[in-house]
Tab-separated table of C-alpha atoms in Angstrom:
chain	number	residue	atom	x	y	z
A	1	MET	CA	0.000	0.000	0.000
A	2	ARG	CA	2.653	2.526	1.034
A	3	GLY	CA	4.738	1.952	-2.067
A	4	PHE	CA	1.765	2.497	-4.359
A	5	TYR	CA	0.448	5.646	-2.726
A	6	THR	CA	3.989	7.024	-2.775
A	7	LEU	CA	3.956	6.563	-6.557
A	8	ALA	CA	0.536	8.225	-6.721
A	9	ASN	CA	1.917	11.108	-4.651
A	10	GLY	CA	4.713	11.875	-7.099
A	11	GLY	CA	7.357	9.939	-5.167
A	12	ARG	CA	6.636	11.582	-1.801
A	13	TYR	CA	5.909	9.431	1.243
A	14	VAL	CA	3.787	10.562	4.186
A	15	GLN	CA	3.422	8.319	7.235
A	16	PRO	CA	-0.230	7.178	7.395
A	17	SER	CA	-2.144	8.316	10.468
A	18	CYS	CA	-5.743	8.578	11.626
A	19	VAL	CA	-4.893	11.422	14.018
A	20	THR	CA	-4.246	14.983	12.877
A	21	LYS	CA	-4.173	16.594	16.322
A	22	ILE	CA	-5.275	16.169	19.950
A	23	ASP	CA	-6.805	19.038	21.924
A	24	ASN	CA	-7.212	19.182	25.704
A	25	LEU	CA	-9.302	21.972	27.234
A	26	GLY	CA	-8.744	24.190	24.246
A	27	GLN	CA	-5.005	23.545	24.026
A	28	THR	CA	-3.375	21.458	21.332
A	29	ILE	CA	-1.216	18.881	23.066
A	30	TYR	CA	-0.329	16.937	19.922
A	31	LYS	CA	-0.234	17.807	16.249
A	32	ASN	CA	0.758	15.412	13.516
A	33	SER	CA	3.647	16.986	11.654
A	34	ARG	CA	2.864	14.966	8.509
A	35	GLU	CA	6.533	14.773	7.613
A	36	VAL	CA	7.070	14.275	3.902
A	37	LYS	CA	9.955	12.160	2.624
A	38	THR	CA	10.983	11.948	-1.017
A	39	ILE	CA	11.441	8.261	-1.841
A	40	TYR	CA	11.377	8.350	-5.645
A	41	SER	CA	12.130	11.234	-7.946
A	42	PRO	CA	8.962	12.779	-9.431
A	43	GLU	CA	10.124	11.610	-12.868
A	44	SER	CA	10.637	7.999	-11.753
A	45	ALA	CA	7.266	7.937	-9.995
A	46	TYR	CA	5.505	9.354	-13.050
A	47	MET	CA	7.129	6.910	-15.470
A	48	MET	CA	6.258	3.950	-13.253
A	49	THR	CA	2.688	5.210	-12.963
A	50	ASP	CA	2.527	5.540	-16.745
A	51	ILE	CA	3.553	1.886	-17.060
A	52	LEU	CA	0.984	0.793	-14.471
A	53	LYS	CA	-1.762	2.754	-16.233
A	54	GLY	CA	-1.276	0.332	-19.117
A	55	VAL	CA	-2.181	-2.623	-16.881
A	56	ILE	CA	-5.746	-1.287	-16.941
A	57	SER	CA	-5.999	0.894	-20.053
A	58	SER	CA	-4.408	-1.571	-22.492
A	59	ASN	CA	-6.623	-4.251	-23.998
A	60	TYR	CA	-3.813	-6.712	-23.268
A	61	GLY	CA	-3.247	-5.593	-19.673
A	62	THR	CA	-3.919	-8.118	-16.927
A	63	GLY	CA	-6.358	-5.623	-15.375
A	64	HIS	CA	-8.012	-4.451	-18.590
A	65	ASN	CA	-11.453	-5.314	-17.189
A	66	LEU	CA	-10.997	-2.989	-14.186
A	67	LYS	CA	-11.468	0.404	-15.818
A	68	ILE	CA	-13.332	3.053	-13.804
A	69	ASP	CA	-15.700	5.145	-15.902
A	70	GLY	CA	-14.601	8.763	-15.990
A	71	GLN	CA	-11.313	8.249	-14.141
A	72	ILE	CA	-7.677	7.553	-14.975
A	73	VAL	CA	-6.195	4.823	-12.806
A	74	ALA	CA	-3.063	2.703	-12.530
A	75	GLY	CA	-2.586	-0.659	-10.890
A	76	LYS	CA	-0.939	-4.054	-10.652
A	77	THR	CA	-2.347	-7.558	-10.424
A	78	GLY	CA	-0.639	-10.215	-8.345
A	79	THR	CA	-1.160	-13.964	-7.976
A	80	THR	CA	0.937	-16.390	-5.954
A	81	GLU	CA	1.732	-19.919	-7.053
A	82	ASN	CA	-1.247	-22.286	-7.220
A	83	SER	CA	-3.668	-19.361	-6.780
A	84	LYS	CA	-3.327	-19.276	-2.996
A	85	ASP	CA	-3.243	-15.473	-2.856
A	86	GLY	CA	-4.603	-12.805	-5.154
A	87	TRP	CA	-3.836	-9.097	-5.005
A	88	PHE	CA	-4.885	-5.984	-6.781
A	89	CYS	CA	-3.137	-2.723	-5.966
A	90	GLY	CA	-4.475	0.328	-7.756
A	91	TYR	CA	-4.656	4.072	-7.459
A	92	SER	CA	-5.940	7.296	-8.950
A	93	SER	CA	-5.007	10.914	-8.329
A	94	TYR	CA	-7.470	10.766	-5.421
A	95	TYR	CA	-7.227	7.396	-3.694
A	96	THR	CA	-5.054	4.293	-3.359
A	97	THR	CA	-6.651	0.938	-2.535
A	98	VAL	CA	-5.119	-2.513	-2.124
A	99	VAL	CA	-7.183	-5.720	-1.980
A	100	TRP	CA	-5.961	-9.182	-0.961
A	101	CYS	CA	-7.964	-12.400	-1.197
A	102	GLY	CA	-6.936	-15.734	0.255
A	103	TYR	CA	-6.898	-17.785	3.438
A	104	ASP	CA	-4.953	-17.157	6.657
A	105	ILE	CA	-3.672	-20.697	6.266
A	106	PRO	CA	-2.851	-20.679	2.539
A	107	LYS	CA	-4.732	-23.032	0.270
A	108	GLU	CA	-5.641	-23.031	-3.400
A	109	VAL	CA	-8.719	-21.035	-4.411
A	110	ASP	CA	-10.544	-21.746	-7.666
A	111	ASN	CA	-10.150	-18.971	-10.236
A	112	LEU	CA	-8.246	-16.717	-7.830
A	113	PHE	CA	-6.127	-14.253	-9.768
A	114	GLY	CA	-5.327	-10.609	-9.219
A	115	SER	CA	-7.877	-9.595	-11.841
A	116	THR	CA	-10.746	-11.744	-10.540
A	117	TYR	CA	-11.960	-11.493	-6.927
A	118	PRO	CA	-9.439	-8.868	-5.703
A	119	GLY	CA	-9.769	-6.838	-8.889
A	120	HIS	CA	-13.552	-6.749	-8.828
A	121	ILE	CA	-13.679	-5.855	-5.120
A	122	TRP	CA	-11.235	-3.035	-5.872
A	123	LEU	CA	-13.299	-1.888	-8.857
A	124	ASN	CA	-16.600	-1.821	-6.957
A	125	TYR	CA	-15.112	0.082	-4.028
A	126	MET	CA	-13.097	2.567	-6.100
A	127	THR	CA	-16.040	3.251	-8.417
A	128	LYS	CA	-18.184	4.138	-5.414
A	129	ILE	CA	-15.720	6.497	-3.720
A	130	HIS	CA	-14.966	8.309	-6.993
A	131	GLU	CA	-18.604	9.188	-7.637
A	132	GLY	CA	-18.951	12.905	-8.322
A	133	LEU	CA	-15.210	13.514	-8.603
A	134	PRO	CA	-13.937	15.202	-11.786
A	135	LYS	CA	-11.687	13.193	-14.071
A	136	ALA	CA	-8.056	13.773	-13.120
A	137	ASP	CA	-4.819	12.533	-14.630
A	138	PHE	CA	-1.510	12.201	-12.816
A	139	LEU	CA	0.549	15.401	-12.879
A	140	GLN	CA	3.461	15.208	-15.319
A	141	PRO	CA	6.690	16.610	-13.808
A	142	GLN	CA	8.636	19.244	-15.710
A	143	GLY	CA	11.613	16.871	-15.792
A	144	ILE	CA	9.842	14.488	-18.194
A	145	VAL	CA	10.752	14.854	-21.864
A	146	PHE	CA	9.735	12.881	-24.938
A	147	LYS	CA	12.383	11.669	-27.360
A	148	THR	CA	12.366	9.762	-30.618
A	149	ILE	CA	13.692	6.247	-29.985
A	150	ASP	CA	15.354	3.590	-32.105
A	151	TRP	CA	14.434	-0.099	-32.243
A	152	ARG	CA	16.364	-0.708	-29.018
A	153	GLY	CA	14.367	1.913	-27.119
A	154	ASN	CA	17.279	4.354	-26.960
A	155	PRO	CA	16.886	8.057	-27.809
A	156	THR	CA	18.071	8.975	-31.283
A	157	ASP	CA	18.122	11.975	-33.597
A	158	PHE	CA	16.807	9.858	-36.468
A	159	ASP	CA	13.101	10.210	-37.236
A	160	THR	CA	11.817	6.706	-36.506
A	161	GLY	CA	8.230	7.775	-35.889
A	162	THR	CA	8.272	6.334	-32.348
A	163	GLN	CA	8.679	8.281	-29.120
A	164	ASP	CA	9.087	7.432	-25.456
A	165	MET	CA	9.444	9.414	-22.246
A	166	PHE	CA	12.727	10.035	-20.467
A	167	SER	CA	13.986	11.817	-17.401
A	168	LYS	CA	15.635	15.060	-18.465
A	169	THR	CA	18.130	14.709	-15.613
A	170	CYS	CA	19.208	11.245	-16.770
A	171	LEU	CA	19.652	12.438	-20.331
A	172	GLU	CA	21.765	15.369	-19.185
A	173	LYS	CA	23.963	12.999	-17.186
A	174	GLY	CA	24.389	10.734	-20.193
A	175	LEU	CA	22.301	7.923	-18.727
A	176	GLY	CA	19.815	7.844	-21.578
A	177	GLY	CA	21.716	5.185	-23.503
A	178	GLN	CA	21.840	7.137	-26.751
A	179	ILE	CA	23.144	5.004	-29.609
A	180	GLY	CA	22.645	6.923	-32.846
A	181	VAL	CA	24.160	10.345	-33.566
A	182	ASN	CA	22.653	12.100	-36.569
A	183	ALA	CA	24.857	15.156	-36.681
A	184	SER	CA	28.302	16.242	-37.809
A	185	GLN	CA	30.658	16.405	-34.890
A	186	SER	CA	34.341	17.104	-34.527
A	187	ALA	CA	36.651	14.278	-33.630
A	188	LYS	CA	39.707	14.845	-31.481
A	189	ASP	CA	41.878	15.148	-34.577
A	190	GLY	CA	39.649	17.887	-35.976
A	191	SER	CA	37.970	15.785	-38.657
A	192	ASN	CA	34.201	15.584	-38.961
A	193	ILE	CA	32.169	12.468	-38.324
A	194	THR	CA	28.790	12.511	-40.072
A	195	ASN	CA	25.842	10.240	-39.233
A	196	ARG	CA	28.043	8.297	-36.879
A	197	VAL	CA	26.420	5.243	-35.338
A	198	ILE	CA	27.939	3.776	-32.206
A	199	THR	CA	27.481	0.020	-32.225
A	200	PRO	CA	26.477	-1.295	-28.793
A	201	LYS	CA	28.286	-4.150	-27.166
A	202	GLU	CA	26.932	-7.558	-28.018
A	203	ASN	CA	25.400	-8.081	-24.581
A	204	GLN	CA	23.468	-4.807	-24.918
A	205	ILE	CA	21.544	-6.003	-27.965
A	206	PRO	CA	18.221	-7.591	-26.984
A	207	GLN	CA	18.058	-11.213	-28.010
A	208	PRO	CA	14.986	-12.499	-29.864
A	209	MET	CA	12.335	-13.964	-27.583
A	210	ASP	CA	12.308	-17.763	-27.667
A	211	GLN	CA	9.183	-19.456	-28.998
A	212	GLU	CA	8.160	-20.979	-25.661
A	213	THR	CA	8.287	-17.628	-23.853
A	214	LYS	CA	6.327	-16.017	-26.684
A	215	ALA	CA	3.728	-18.801	-26.509
A	216	GLU	CA	3.293	-18.311	-22.756
A	217	GLN	CA	2.957	-14.544	-23.123
A	218	ASP	CA	0.293	-15.016	-25.799
A	219	ALA	CA	-1.498	-17.527	-23.569
A	220	ASP	CA	-1.381	-15.118	-20.605
A	221	ALA	CA	-2.922	-12.362	-22.720
A	222	ALA	CA	-5.671	-14.684	-23.976
A	223	LEU	CA	-6.423	-15.908	-20.449
A	224	ALA	CA	-6.647	-12.332	-19.165
A	225	VAL	CA	-9.459	-11.760	-21.658
A	226	LEU	CA	-11.023	-15.105	-20.760
A	227	GLU	CA	-10.992	-14.357	-17.036
A	228	SER	CA	-12.819	-11.077	-17.626
A	229	LEU	CA	-15.908	-12.927	-18.921
A	230	THR	CA	-19.066	-12.817	-16.836
A	231	PRO	CA	-22.185	-15.015	-16.858
A	232	GLN	CA	-23.821	-12.220	-18.868
A	233	SER	CA	-21.280	-12.500	-21.711
A	234	SER	CA	-22.854	-13.616	-24.972
A	235	ALA	CA	-22.364	-17.256	-25.918
A	236	GLU	CA	-20.841	-16.229	-29.251
A	237	ASN	CA	-18.253	-13.980	-27.629
A	238	ARG	CA	-17.576	-16.539	-24.909
A	239	ASP	CA	-16.976	-19.335	-27.423
A	240	ALA	CA	-14.592	-17.184	-29.467
A	241	VAL	CA	-12.577	-16.215	-26.380
A	242	PHE	CA	-12.375	-19.801	-25.121
A	243	LEU	CA	-11.269	-21.050	-28.544
A	244	ASP	CA	-8.597	-18.360	-28.846
A	245	ALA	CA	-7.229	-19.209	-25.398
A	246	GLN	CA	-7.142	-22.929	-26.173
A	247	ASN	CA	-5.358	-22.386	-29.481
A	248	LYS	CA	-2.672	-20.262	-27.854
A	249	ILE	CA	-2.224	-22.641	-24.932
A	250	GLY	CA	-1.823	-25.480	-27.435
A	251	LYS	CA	1.378	-23.835	-28.707
A	252	ILE	CA	3.087	-24.269	-25.321
A	253	LYS	CA	5.392	-27.272	-25.619
A	254	ASP	CA	6.056	-27.904	-21.931
A	255	LYS	CA	3.397	-30.411	-20.859
A	256	ASP	CA	3.209	-29.319	-17.211
A	257	ARG	CA	2.994	-25.626	-18.083
A	258	ARG	CA	0.334	-26.337	-20.698
A	259	SER	CA	-1.641	-28.346	-18.150
A	260	SER	CA	-1.567	-25.482	-15.627
A	261	TYR	CA	-2.981	-23.120	-18.251
A	262	LEU	CA	-5.741	-25.590	-19.106
A	263	ASP	CA	-6.590	-25.802	-15.397
A	264	ARG	CA	-7.185	-22.059	-15.454
A	265	ILE	CA	-9.632	-22.523	-18.326
A	266	SER	CA	-11.453	-25.167	-16.276
A	267	GLY	CA	-11.613	-22.737	-13.357
A	268	VAL	CA	-13.294	-20.109	-15.516
A	269	GLN	CA	-15.772	-22.713	-16.770
A	270	ARG	CA	-16.729	-23.578	-13.195
A	271	VAL	CA	-17.241	-19.926	-12.287
A	272	LEU	CA	-19.426	-19.362	-15.353
A	273	GLY	CA	-21.341	-22.597	-14.804
A	274	ILE	CA	-20.338	-24.048	-18.173
A	275	GLU	CA	-20.420	-27.810	-18.519
A	276	GLY	CA	-18.401	-29.860	-20.968
A	277	SER	CA	-15.149	-28.869	-22.592
A	278	TYR	CA	-13.995	-26.652	-25.416
């Protein structure tokens, strides 16, 4: 909870307290100082929040079914092994709420994922407490700048048509990882170097994702959509989602991993009251 509301607060941490002050016979004998500590830089907090907004706003996010009408929110799903614990931690510019579901003595819970029971409890509660509040986005710090990036995600002067956000301070300190240089510059011997490209070290070049990892990522995305179904979902839409999930799970070669994904499909079927198999 504290880590998430610190992100929501632009990187500033304030010790939680239910007491603001204590008065005795008209005299204040205690007043909460509400000391503020900077834990993250405003730029780091904003960039992390921007990433976590995608968990909910993106159609492929694990919390894509937890959008709050009229509000901008960020969050993170969490599920422990064998679905013994489920978390959803989410926040807006107004409130931060964390929900945990599970047993005091851990045991497996059918269809328990961060986006199911915890996510829907979070959504119902946050929707209620945001009623009547104007839509508000997270405040962008002045130290955030947008730069054109290359295929590695590094800032470049070439027009690639793709941009990303960076901390101005990091760029000024040379921590931006710039690879391409699209300008004439003087070398130490006085000669000019034009359109110079610095080749990164081999271990800096991202390696292609292996097929098994790609298959599991595709299966996770399909299951996130599947787990957002409700008993009110149309049969046509439900069948299409189930079929898509099964097809993607079928591409996972590891038998045990594939079986665990199929168990998740069975869990959704039980929740929706669907008999038989797809």
